[in-house]
XYZ file of C-alpha atoms in Angstrom:
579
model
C 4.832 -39.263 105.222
C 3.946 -40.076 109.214
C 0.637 -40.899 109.296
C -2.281 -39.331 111.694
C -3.062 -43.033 113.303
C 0.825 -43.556 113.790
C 1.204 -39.715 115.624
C -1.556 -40.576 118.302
C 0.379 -43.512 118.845
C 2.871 -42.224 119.526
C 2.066 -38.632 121.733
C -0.786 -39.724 123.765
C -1.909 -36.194 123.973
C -2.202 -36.510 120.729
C -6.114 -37.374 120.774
C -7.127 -33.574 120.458
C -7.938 -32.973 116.680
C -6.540 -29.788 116.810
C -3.164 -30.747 118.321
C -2.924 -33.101 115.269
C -3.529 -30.508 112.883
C -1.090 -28.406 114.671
C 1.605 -31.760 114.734
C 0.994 -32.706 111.092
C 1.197 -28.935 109.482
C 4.650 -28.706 111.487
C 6.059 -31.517 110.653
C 4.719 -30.726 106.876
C 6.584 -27.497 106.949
C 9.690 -29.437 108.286
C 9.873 -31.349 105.582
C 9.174 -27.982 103.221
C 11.870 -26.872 104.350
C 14.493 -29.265 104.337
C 13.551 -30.027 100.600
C 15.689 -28.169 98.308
C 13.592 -25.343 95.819
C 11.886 -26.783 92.676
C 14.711 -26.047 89.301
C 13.446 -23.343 87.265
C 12.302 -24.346 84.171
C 14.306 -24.422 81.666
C 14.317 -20.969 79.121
C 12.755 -22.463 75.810
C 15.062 -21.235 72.958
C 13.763 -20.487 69.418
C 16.372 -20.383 66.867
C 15.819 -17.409 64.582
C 18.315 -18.457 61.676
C 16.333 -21.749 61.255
C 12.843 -19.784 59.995
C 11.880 -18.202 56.920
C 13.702 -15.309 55.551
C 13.356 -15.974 51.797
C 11.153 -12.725 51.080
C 12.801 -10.404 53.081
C 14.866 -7.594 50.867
C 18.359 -7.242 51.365
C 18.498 -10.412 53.684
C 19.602 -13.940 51.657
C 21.069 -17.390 53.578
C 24.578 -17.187 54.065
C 25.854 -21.090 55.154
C 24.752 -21.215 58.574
C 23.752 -17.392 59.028
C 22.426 -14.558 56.863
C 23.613 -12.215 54.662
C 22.403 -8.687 54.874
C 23.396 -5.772 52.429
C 21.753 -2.351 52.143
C 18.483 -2.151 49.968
C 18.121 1.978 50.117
C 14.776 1.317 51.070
C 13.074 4.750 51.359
C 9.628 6.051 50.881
C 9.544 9.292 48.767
C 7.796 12.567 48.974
C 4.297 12.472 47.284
C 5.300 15.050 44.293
C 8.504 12.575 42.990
C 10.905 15.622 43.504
C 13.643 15.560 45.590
C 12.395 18.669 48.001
C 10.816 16.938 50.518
C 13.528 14.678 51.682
C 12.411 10.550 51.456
C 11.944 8.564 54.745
C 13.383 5.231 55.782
C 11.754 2.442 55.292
C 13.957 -1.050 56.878
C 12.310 -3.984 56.083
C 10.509 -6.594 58.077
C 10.262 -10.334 58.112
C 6.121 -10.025 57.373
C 5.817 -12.978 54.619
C 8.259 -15.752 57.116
C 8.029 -16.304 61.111
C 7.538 -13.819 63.718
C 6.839 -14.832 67.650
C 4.345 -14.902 69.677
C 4.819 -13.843 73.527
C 2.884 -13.514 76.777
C 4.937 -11.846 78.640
C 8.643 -11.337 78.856
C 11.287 -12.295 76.734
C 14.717 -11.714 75.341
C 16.025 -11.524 71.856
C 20.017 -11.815 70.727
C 22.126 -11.582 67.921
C 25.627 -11.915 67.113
C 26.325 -9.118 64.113
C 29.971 -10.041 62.270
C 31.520 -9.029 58.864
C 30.013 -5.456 59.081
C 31.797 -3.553 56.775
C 29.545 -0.224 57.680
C 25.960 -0.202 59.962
C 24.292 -3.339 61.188
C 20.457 -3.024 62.538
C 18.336 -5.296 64.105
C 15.064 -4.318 65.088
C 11.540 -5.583 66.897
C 8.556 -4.002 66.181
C 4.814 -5.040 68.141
C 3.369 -5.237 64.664
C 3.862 -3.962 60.850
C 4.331 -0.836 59.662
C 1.391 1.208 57.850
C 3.041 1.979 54.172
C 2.079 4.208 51.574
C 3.574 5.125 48.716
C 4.219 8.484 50.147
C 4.456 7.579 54.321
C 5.439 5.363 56.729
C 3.770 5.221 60.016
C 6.432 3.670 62.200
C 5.181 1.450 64.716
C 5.934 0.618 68.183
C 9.121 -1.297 68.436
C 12.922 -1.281 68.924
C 15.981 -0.514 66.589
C 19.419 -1.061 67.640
C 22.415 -0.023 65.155
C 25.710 -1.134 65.332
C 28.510 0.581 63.931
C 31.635 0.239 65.200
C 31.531 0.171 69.169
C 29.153 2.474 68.829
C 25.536 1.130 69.699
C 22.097 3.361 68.817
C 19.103 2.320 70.788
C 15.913 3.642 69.163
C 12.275 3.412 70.583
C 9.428 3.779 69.002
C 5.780 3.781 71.405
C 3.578 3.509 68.014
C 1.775 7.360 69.323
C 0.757 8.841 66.017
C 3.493 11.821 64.815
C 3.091 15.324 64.261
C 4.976 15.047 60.862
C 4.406 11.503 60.072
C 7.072 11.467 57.801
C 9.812 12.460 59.972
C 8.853 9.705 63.003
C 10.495 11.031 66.115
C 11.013 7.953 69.263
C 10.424 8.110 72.560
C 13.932 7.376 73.141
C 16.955 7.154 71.160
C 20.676 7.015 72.987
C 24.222 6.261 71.939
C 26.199 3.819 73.966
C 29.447 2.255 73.599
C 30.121 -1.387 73.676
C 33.561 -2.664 75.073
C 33.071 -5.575 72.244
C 31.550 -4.854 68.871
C 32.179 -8.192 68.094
C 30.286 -9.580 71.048
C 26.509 -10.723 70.903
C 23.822 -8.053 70.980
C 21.209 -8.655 73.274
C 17.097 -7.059 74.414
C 15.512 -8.347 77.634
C 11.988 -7.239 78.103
C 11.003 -7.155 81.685
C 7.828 -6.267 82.646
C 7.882 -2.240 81.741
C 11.827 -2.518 81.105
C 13.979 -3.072 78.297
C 17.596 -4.017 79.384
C 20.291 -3.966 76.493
C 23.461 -5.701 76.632
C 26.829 -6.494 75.393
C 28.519 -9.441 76.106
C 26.375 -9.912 79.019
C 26.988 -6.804 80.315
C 23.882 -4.229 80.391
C 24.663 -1.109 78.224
C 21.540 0.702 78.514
C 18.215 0.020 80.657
C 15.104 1.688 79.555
C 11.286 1.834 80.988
C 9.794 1.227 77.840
C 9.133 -2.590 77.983
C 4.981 -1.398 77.226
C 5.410 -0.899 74.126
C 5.696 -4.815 73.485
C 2.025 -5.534 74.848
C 0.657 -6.572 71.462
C 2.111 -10.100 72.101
C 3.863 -10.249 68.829
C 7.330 -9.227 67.921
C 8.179 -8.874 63.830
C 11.629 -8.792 63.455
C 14.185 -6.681 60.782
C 17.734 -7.186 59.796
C 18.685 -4.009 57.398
C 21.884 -1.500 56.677
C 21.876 1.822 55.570
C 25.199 1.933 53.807
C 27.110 -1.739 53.702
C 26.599 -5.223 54.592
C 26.890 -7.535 57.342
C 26.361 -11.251 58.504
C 24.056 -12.795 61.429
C 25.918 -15.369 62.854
C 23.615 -16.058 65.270
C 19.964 -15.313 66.120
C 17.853 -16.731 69.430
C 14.532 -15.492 71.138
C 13.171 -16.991 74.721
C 10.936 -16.486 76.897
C 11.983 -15.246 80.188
C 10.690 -15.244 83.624
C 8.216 -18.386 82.989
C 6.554 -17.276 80.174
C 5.981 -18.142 76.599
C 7.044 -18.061 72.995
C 5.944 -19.674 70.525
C 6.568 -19.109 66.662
C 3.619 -18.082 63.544
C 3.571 -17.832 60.349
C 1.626 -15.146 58.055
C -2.259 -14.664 59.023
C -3.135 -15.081 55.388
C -2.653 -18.767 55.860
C -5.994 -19.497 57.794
C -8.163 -18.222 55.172
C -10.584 -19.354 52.883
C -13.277 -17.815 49.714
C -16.437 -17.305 50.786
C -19.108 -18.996 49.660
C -21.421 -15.995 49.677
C -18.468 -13.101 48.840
C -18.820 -10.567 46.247
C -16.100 -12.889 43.515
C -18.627 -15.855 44.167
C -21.489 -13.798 43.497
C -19.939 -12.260 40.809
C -18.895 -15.852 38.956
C -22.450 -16.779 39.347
C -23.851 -13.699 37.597
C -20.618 -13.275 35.026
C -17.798 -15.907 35.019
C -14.755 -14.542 34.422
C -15.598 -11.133 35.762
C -13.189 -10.426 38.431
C -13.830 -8.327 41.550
C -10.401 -6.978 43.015
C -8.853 -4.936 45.515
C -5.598 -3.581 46.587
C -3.479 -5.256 49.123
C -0.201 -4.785 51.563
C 1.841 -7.692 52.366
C 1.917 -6.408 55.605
C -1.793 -6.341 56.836
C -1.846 -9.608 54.662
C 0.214 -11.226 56.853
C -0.136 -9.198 60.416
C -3.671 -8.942 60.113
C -5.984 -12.283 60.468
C -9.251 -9.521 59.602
C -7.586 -8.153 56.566
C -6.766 -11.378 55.315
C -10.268 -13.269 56.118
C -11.875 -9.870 54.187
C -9.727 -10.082 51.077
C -9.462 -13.942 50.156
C -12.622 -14.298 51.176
C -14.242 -11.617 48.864
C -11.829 -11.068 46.342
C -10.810 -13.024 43.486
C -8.022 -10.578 41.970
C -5.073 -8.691 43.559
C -3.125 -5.542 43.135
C -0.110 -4.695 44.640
C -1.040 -1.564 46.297
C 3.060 -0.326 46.515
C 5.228 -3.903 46.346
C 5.405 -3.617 42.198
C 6.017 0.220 41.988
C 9.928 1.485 40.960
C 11.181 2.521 44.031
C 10.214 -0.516 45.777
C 11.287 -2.907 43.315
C 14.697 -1.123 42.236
C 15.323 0.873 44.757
C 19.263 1.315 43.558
C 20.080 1.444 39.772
C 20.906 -2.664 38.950
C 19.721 -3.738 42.527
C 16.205 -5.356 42.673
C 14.225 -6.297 45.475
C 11.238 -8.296 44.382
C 10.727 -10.362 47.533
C 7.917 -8.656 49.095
C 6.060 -8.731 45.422
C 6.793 -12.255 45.071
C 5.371 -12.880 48.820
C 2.146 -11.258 47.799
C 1.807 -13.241 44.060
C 2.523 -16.551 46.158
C -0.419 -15.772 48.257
C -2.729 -14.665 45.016
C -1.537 -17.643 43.157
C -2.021 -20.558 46.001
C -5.671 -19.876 45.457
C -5.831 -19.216 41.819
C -6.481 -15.283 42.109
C -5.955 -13.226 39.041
C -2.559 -10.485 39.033
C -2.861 -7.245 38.088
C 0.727 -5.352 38.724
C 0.795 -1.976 39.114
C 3.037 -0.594 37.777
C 6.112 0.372 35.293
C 6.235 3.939 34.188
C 5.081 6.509 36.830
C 6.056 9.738 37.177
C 5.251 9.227 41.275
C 7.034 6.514 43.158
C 10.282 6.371 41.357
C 14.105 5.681 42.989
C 16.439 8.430 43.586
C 18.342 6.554 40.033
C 16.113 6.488 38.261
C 14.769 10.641 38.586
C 18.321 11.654 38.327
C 19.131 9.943 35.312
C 20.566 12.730 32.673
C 19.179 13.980 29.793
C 21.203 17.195 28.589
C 22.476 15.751 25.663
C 21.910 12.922 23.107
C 24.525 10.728 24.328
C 23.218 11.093 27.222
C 19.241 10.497 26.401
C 20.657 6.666 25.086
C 22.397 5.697 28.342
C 19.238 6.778 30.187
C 17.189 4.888 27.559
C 19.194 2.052 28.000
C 19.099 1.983 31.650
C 14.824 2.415 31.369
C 14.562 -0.191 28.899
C 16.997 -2.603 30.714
C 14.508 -2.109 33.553
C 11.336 -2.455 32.170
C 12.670 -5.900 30.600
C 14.144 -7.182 33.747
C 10.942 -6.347 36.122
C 8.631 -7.909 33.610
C 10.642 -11.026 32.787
C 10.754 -11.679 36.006
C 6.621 -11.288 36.870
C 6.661 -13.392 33.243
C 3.640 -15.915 32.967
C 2.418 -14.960 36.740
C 0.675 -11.405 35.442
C -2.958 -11.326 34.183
C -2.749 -7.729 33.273
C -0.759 -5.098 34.033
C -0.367 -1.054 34.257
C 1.915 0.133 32.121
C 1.967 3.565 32.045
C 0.351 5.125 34.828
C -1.642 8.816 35.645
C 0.560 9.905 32.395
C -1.490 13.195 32.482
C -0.611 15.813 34.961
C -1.546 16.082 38.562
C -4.250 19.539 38.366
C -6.646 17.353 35.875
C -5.199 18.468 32.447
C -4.028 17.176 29.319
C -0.601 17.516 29.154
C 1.706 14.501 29.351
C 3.950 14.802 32.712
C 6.917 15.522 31.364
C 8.995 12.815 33.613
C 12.525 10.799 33.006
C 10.089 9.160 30.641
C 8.966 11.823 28.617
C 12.394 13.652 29.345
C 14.185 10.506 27.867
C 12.019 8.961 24.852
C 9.598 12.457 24.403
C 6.100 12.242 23.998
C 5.280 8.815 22.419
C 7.285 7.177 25.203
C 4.089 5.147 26.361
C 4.630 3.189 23.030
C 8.355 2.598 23.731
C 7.351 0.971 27.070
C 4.546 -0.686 25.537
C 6.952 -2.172 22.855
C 9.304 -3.854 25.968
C 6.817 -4.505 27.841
C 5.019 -6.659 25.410
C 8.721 -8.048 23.859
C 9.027 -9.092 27.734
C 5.604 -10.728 27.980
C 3.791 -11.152 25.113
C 1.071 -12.339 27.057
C -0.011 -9.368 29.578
C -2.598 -7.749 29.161
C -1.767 -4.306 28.873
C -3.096 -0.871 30.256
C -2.929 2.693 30.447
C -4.209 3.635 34.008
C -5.642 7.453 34.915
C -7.492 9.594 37.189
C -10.245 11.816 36.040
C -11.124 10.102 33.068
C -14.464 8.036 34.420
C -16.748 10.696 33.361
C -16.904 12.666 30.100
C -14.658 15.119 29.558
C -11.109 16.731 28.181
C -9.466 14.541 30.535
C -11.082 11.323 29.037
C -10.591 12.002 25.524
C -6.902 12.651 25.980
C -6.560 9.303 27.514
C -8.200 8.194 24.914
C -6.473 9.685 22.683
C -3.305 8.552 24.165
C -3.971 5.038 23.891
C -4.951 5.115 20.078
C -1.840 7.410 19.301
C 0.026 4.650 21.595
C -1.164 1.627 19.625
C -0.693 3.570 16.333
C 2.781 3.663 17.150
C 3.391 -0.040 17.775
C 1.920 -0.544 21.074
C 0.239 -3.169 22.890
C -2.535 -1.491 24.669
C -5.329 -3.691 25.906
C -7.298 -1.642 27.455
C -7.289 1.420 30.156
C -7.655 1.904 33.584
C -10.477 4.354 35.097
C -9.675 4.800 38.722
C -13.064 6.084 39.669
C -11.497 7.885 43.183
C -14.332 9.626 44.672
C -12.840 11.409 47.376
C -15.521 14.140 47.875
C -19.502 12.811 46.554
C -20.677 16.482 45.561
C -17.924 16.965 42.978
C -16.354 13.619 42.154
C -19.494 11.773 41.790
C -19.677 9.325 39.214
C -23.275 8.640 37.419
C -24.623 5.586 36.139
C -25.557 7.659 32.667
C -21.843 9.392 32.651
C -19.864 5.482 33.276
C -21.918 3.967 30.705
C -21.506 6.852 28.122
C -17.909 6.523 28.829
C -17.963 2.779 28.562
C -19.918 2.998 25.606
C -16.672 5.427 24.141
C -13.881 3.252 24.921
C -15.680 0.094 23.357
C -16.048 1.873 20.095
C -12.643 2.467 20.017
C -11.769 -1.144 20.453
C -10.611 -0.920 24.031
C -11.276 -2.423 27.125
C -11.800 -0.788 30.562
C -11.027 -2.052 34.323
C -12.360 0.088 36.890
C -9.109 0.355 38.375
C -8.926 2.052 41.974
C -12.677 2.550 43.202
C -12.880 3.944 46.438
C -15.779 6.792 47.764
C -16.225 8.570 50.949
C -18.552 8.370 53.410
C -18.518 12.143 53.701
C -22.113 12.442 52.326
C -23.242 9.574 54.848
C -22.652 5.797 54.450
C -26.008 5.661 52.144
C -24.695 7.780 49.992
C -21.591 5.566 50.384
C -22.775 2.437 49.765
C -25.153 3.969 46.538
C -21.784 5.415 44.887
C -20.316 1.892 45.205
C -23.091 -0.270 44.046
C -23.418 2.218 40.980
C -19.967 1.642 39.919
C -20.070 -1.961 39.766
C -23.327 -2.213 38.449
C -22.412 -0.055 35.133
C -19.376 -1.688 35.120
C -21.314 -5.474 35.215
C -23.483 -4.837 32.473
C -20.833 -3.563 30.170
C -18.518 -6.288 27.880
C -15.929 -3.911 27.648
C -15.415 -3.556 31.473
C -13.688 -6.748 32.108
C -12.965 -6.235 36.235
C -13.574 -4.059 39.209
C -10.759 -3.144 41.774
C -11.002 -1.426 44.901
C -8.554 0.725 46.418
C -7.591 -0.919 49.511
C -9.722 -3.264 51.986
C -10.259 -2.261 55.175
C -10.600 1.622 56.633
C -7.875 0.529 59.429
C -5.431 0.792 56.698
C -6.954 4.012 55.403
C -4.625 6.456 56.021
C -3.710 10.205 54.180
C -2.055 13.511 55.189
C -4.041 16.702 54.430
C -3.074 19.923 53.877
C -1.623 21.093 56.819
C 0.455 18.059 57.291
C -1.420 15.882 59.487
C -2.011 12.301 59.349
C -6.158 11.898 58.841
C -7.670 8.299 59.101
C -10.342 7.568 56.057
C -13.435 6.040 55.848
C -13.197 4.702 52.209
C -13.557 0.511 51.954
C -15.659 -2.022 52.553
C -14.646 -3.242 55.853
C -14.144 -1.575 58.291
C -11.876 -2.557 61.858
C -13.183 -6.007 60.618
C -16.913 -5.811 59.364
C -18.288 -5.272 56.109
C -20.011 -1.315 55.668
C -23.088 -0.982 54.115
C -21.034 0.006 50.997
C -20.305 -3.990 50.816
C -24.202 -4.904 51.326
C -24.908 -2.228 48.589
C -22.682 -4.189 46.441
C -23.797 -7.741 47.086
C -27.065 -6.625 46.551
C -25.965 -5.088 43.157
C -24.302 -8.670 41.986
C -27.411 -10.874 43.028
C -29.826 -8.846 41.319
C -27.812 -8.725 38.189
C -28.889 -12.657 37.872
């Protein structure tokens, strides 16, 4: 650079400061622009094959690549029947890596060996699951199948049928190549896809991406296929970076309700029912539940049609993501559950039954499941349901009369009892209900039931009172009515778990909170109650359809969109007095 002394040297007229200034910010703009432009930086590239996919259904390493074959995966209508059709339900990778993102990005894949439908998809975070919906979230799905390429788009809006998600946008475009790679480029409020570099479909959805995260599927409807090759980048400057599950970062607390509770009763454990993917989405959910909780349910990850969701096909990777979690921190298991007339695969409710011959095969292929499910949880199960809400569903007596019941008859719980306990000698084992935590027919046919099971060769530890209080004026549950009941089962020889406790704030949060504190309480004082579970964790995973078809958010937990309710103050209050 020319300095200022050297310039008035050499331009006399130089000695004006203001000529100078003029001289030097020319010549400095010279310079600018004979230099040549600054190289971009170079796109960081984040090789997708090299993360965790271990407890992702249907997807298992293939040498360098993946393997992907169709799971089935489907949630089904809330009644078990087949009327109500069952929605899809691809999987994510929630329990491995997913990326981070400030801005845009692009994502590619290179799909070979598909031998019907290959899908890819992005979503902005986890799906909401239930056992009887899925609310879909924002996100992309693209589906190759032949040279024909689907491009679905969620925006994460809440449906009018929840259970028949419509997207924003969904197209079908043909690809010169469908062996060429696959590729999504988010720019700003666009989405470009492309084939072989060449764009196939350009969409102005790109906002539905502004969470920052991207969770990525691999699933097929009908076949199988292999991913050859999987990259992310950031584009356009910004950044990407990869994460692992939320659940990670999180610790007991000192003063939560399990370390209250092991000062007041050791061994008394204080539960609650979890999702693997607000476990591992959700840095909140996970904070509230390891650091309160000292036992786990799987809220849907252990029920049939997510664990054998074809007849001789089992997915237990999501299940075995959430008992990793439990057991890094030494949490008790409570799996929920084997035979339920709700929840079942498509195989397993079609199974015949006309005719003798037939009732063996189905036996066979019942028994042949119950062994392989619970050999497989083997040793890693403190307790577990099963045969659950045998009864049926308007708060009677009579058994459900289910493939179960349809297969084995009426003593059927004993038959699963029998392979259940040949399977794992060790689990505790109980019948779990509804309507049975107060006095009443109900009650004394479950327990009934579990003597007559036991009678009959069974294994029956104990049985589980769900205490749901979904409306306080009727479903109310006393502190005189739990301990009479209490009082019941003990005499029998049987032991209870307060198995699914949630209660409404529909009366107020007071009222709420008292409800809550009562429970446990009764529960506490009792021998024969041996653990509390709630029903979920935090209200914004709360979700149920009502009557008319419409999805309704609840107000049910103990957290809620991060912070305790008074219902959790009621309860620590309940646990440190009990000293």
């Amino acid at each position: 650079m020319v300095g200022a002394e050297a310039l008035m040297s050499r331009n006399p007229g130089a000695g004006d400061p203001r000529r100078l200034i003029a001289l030097v910010s020319g010549l400095l703009l010279a310079v600018a622009g004979c230099s040549s432009p600054a190289p971009a930086p170079p796109e960081e590239v984040v090789d997708l094959l090299q993360q965790d996919w271990q407890h992702v259904p249907g997807v298992t390493a293939d040498g360098d690549g993946l393997r992907v074959t169709a799971t089935a995966f489907t949630i089904l209508d809330h009644d078990g029947g087949d009327s109500g059709g069952r929605q899809p339900n691809p999987p994510l990778n929630l329990a491995g890596t997913h990326l981070m993102t400030e801005g845009n990005f692009s994502l590619s894949a290179l799909l070979t060996d598909i031998t019907a439908d290959a899908s890819w998809a992005v979503y902005d975070s986890p799906p909401v699951i239930a056992d009887e919906f899925r609310i879909e979230p924002a996100g992309l799905r693209l589906t190759l199948n032949g040279d024909d390429l689907e491009v679905i788009v969620f925006d994460g809006s809440h449906q009018q049928d929840v259970t028949d998600p419509r997207p924003v946008y969904d197209e079908h475009v043909t690809v010169p190549d469908p062996g060429a790679a696959v590729s999504v480029r988010r720019s700003g409020d666009t989405l470009e896809i492309a084939s072989d570099g060449n764009t196939v479909a350009s969409v102005p959805f790109g906002g539905v991406f502004e969470s920052g995260e991207l969770w990525l599927g691999l699933s097929s409807d009908d076949g199988s296929f292999r991913v050859s090759s999987l990259t992310a980048a950031a584009a356009g400057g910004a950044s990407l970076t990869t994460a692992g599950p939320a659940v990670a970062q999180t610790e007991p607390a000192a003063e939560g309700l399990q370390a209250l509770a092991d000062r007041v009763r050791p061994g008394f454990t204080i539960g609650a029912a979890v999702a693997l993917g607000p476990l591992a989405s959700d840095a909140d959910y996970a904070r509230e539940f390891f650091g309160d909780f000292g036992g786990i349910t799987p809220e849907n990850a252990m029920k049939p049609q997510f664990l054998s969701p074809q007849r001789d096909v089992y997915t237990f990777e999501e299940a075995d993501a959430i008992l990793d979690r439990a057991e890094s921190r030494g949490m008790a298991v409570h799996g929920h559950t084997i035979a339920f007339t709700e929840a079942m695969p498509q195989w397993m409710q079609e199974l015949p039954t006309g005719s003798g011959e037939e009732r063996r095969a189905s036996a066979d292929a019942l028994l042949d499941y119950v062994t392989t499910v619970v050999t497989h949880f083997k040793g890693r199960l403190a307790s577990l349901d099963v045969v659950n809400e045998p009864f049926d569903v308007d708060q009677g007596t009579s058994l459900q009369e289910n493939i179960w019941y349809r297969t084995f008859g009426p003593g059927y719980p004993a038959i699963v009892s029998r392979a259940v306990h040949d399977a794992d000698p060790d689990v505790r084992q109980f019948i779990n209900e509804n309507g049975a935590d107060v006095p009443g027919d109900r009650q004394d046919a479950l327990l009934e039931l579990a003597r007559d099971t036991n009678a009959r060769g069974g294994h029956i530890y104990g049985v589980g009172l769900q205490s749901h209080v979904y409306d306080l004026r009727t479903d109310a549950i006393s502190t005189e009515d739990l301990t009479d009941t209490l009082h019941l089962f003990e005499q029998a020889g049987l032991h209870v778990r307060i198995s699914e406790n949630d209660v409404t704030d529909d009366r107020g949060t007071d009222a709420q909170a008292q409800q809550y504190a009562a429970v446990l309480a009764t529960c506490l004082r009792s021998r024969t109650c041996v653990s509390y579970t709630t029903w979920g964790v935090d209200d914004r995973y709360d979700w149920w359809i009502d009557d008319d078809g419409g999805l309704q958010q609840g107000h049910d937990f103990l957290f809620d969109e991060g912070h305790p309710t008074p219902a959790h103050a009621a309860m620590a209050r309940a646990l440190r007095s009990s000293r």
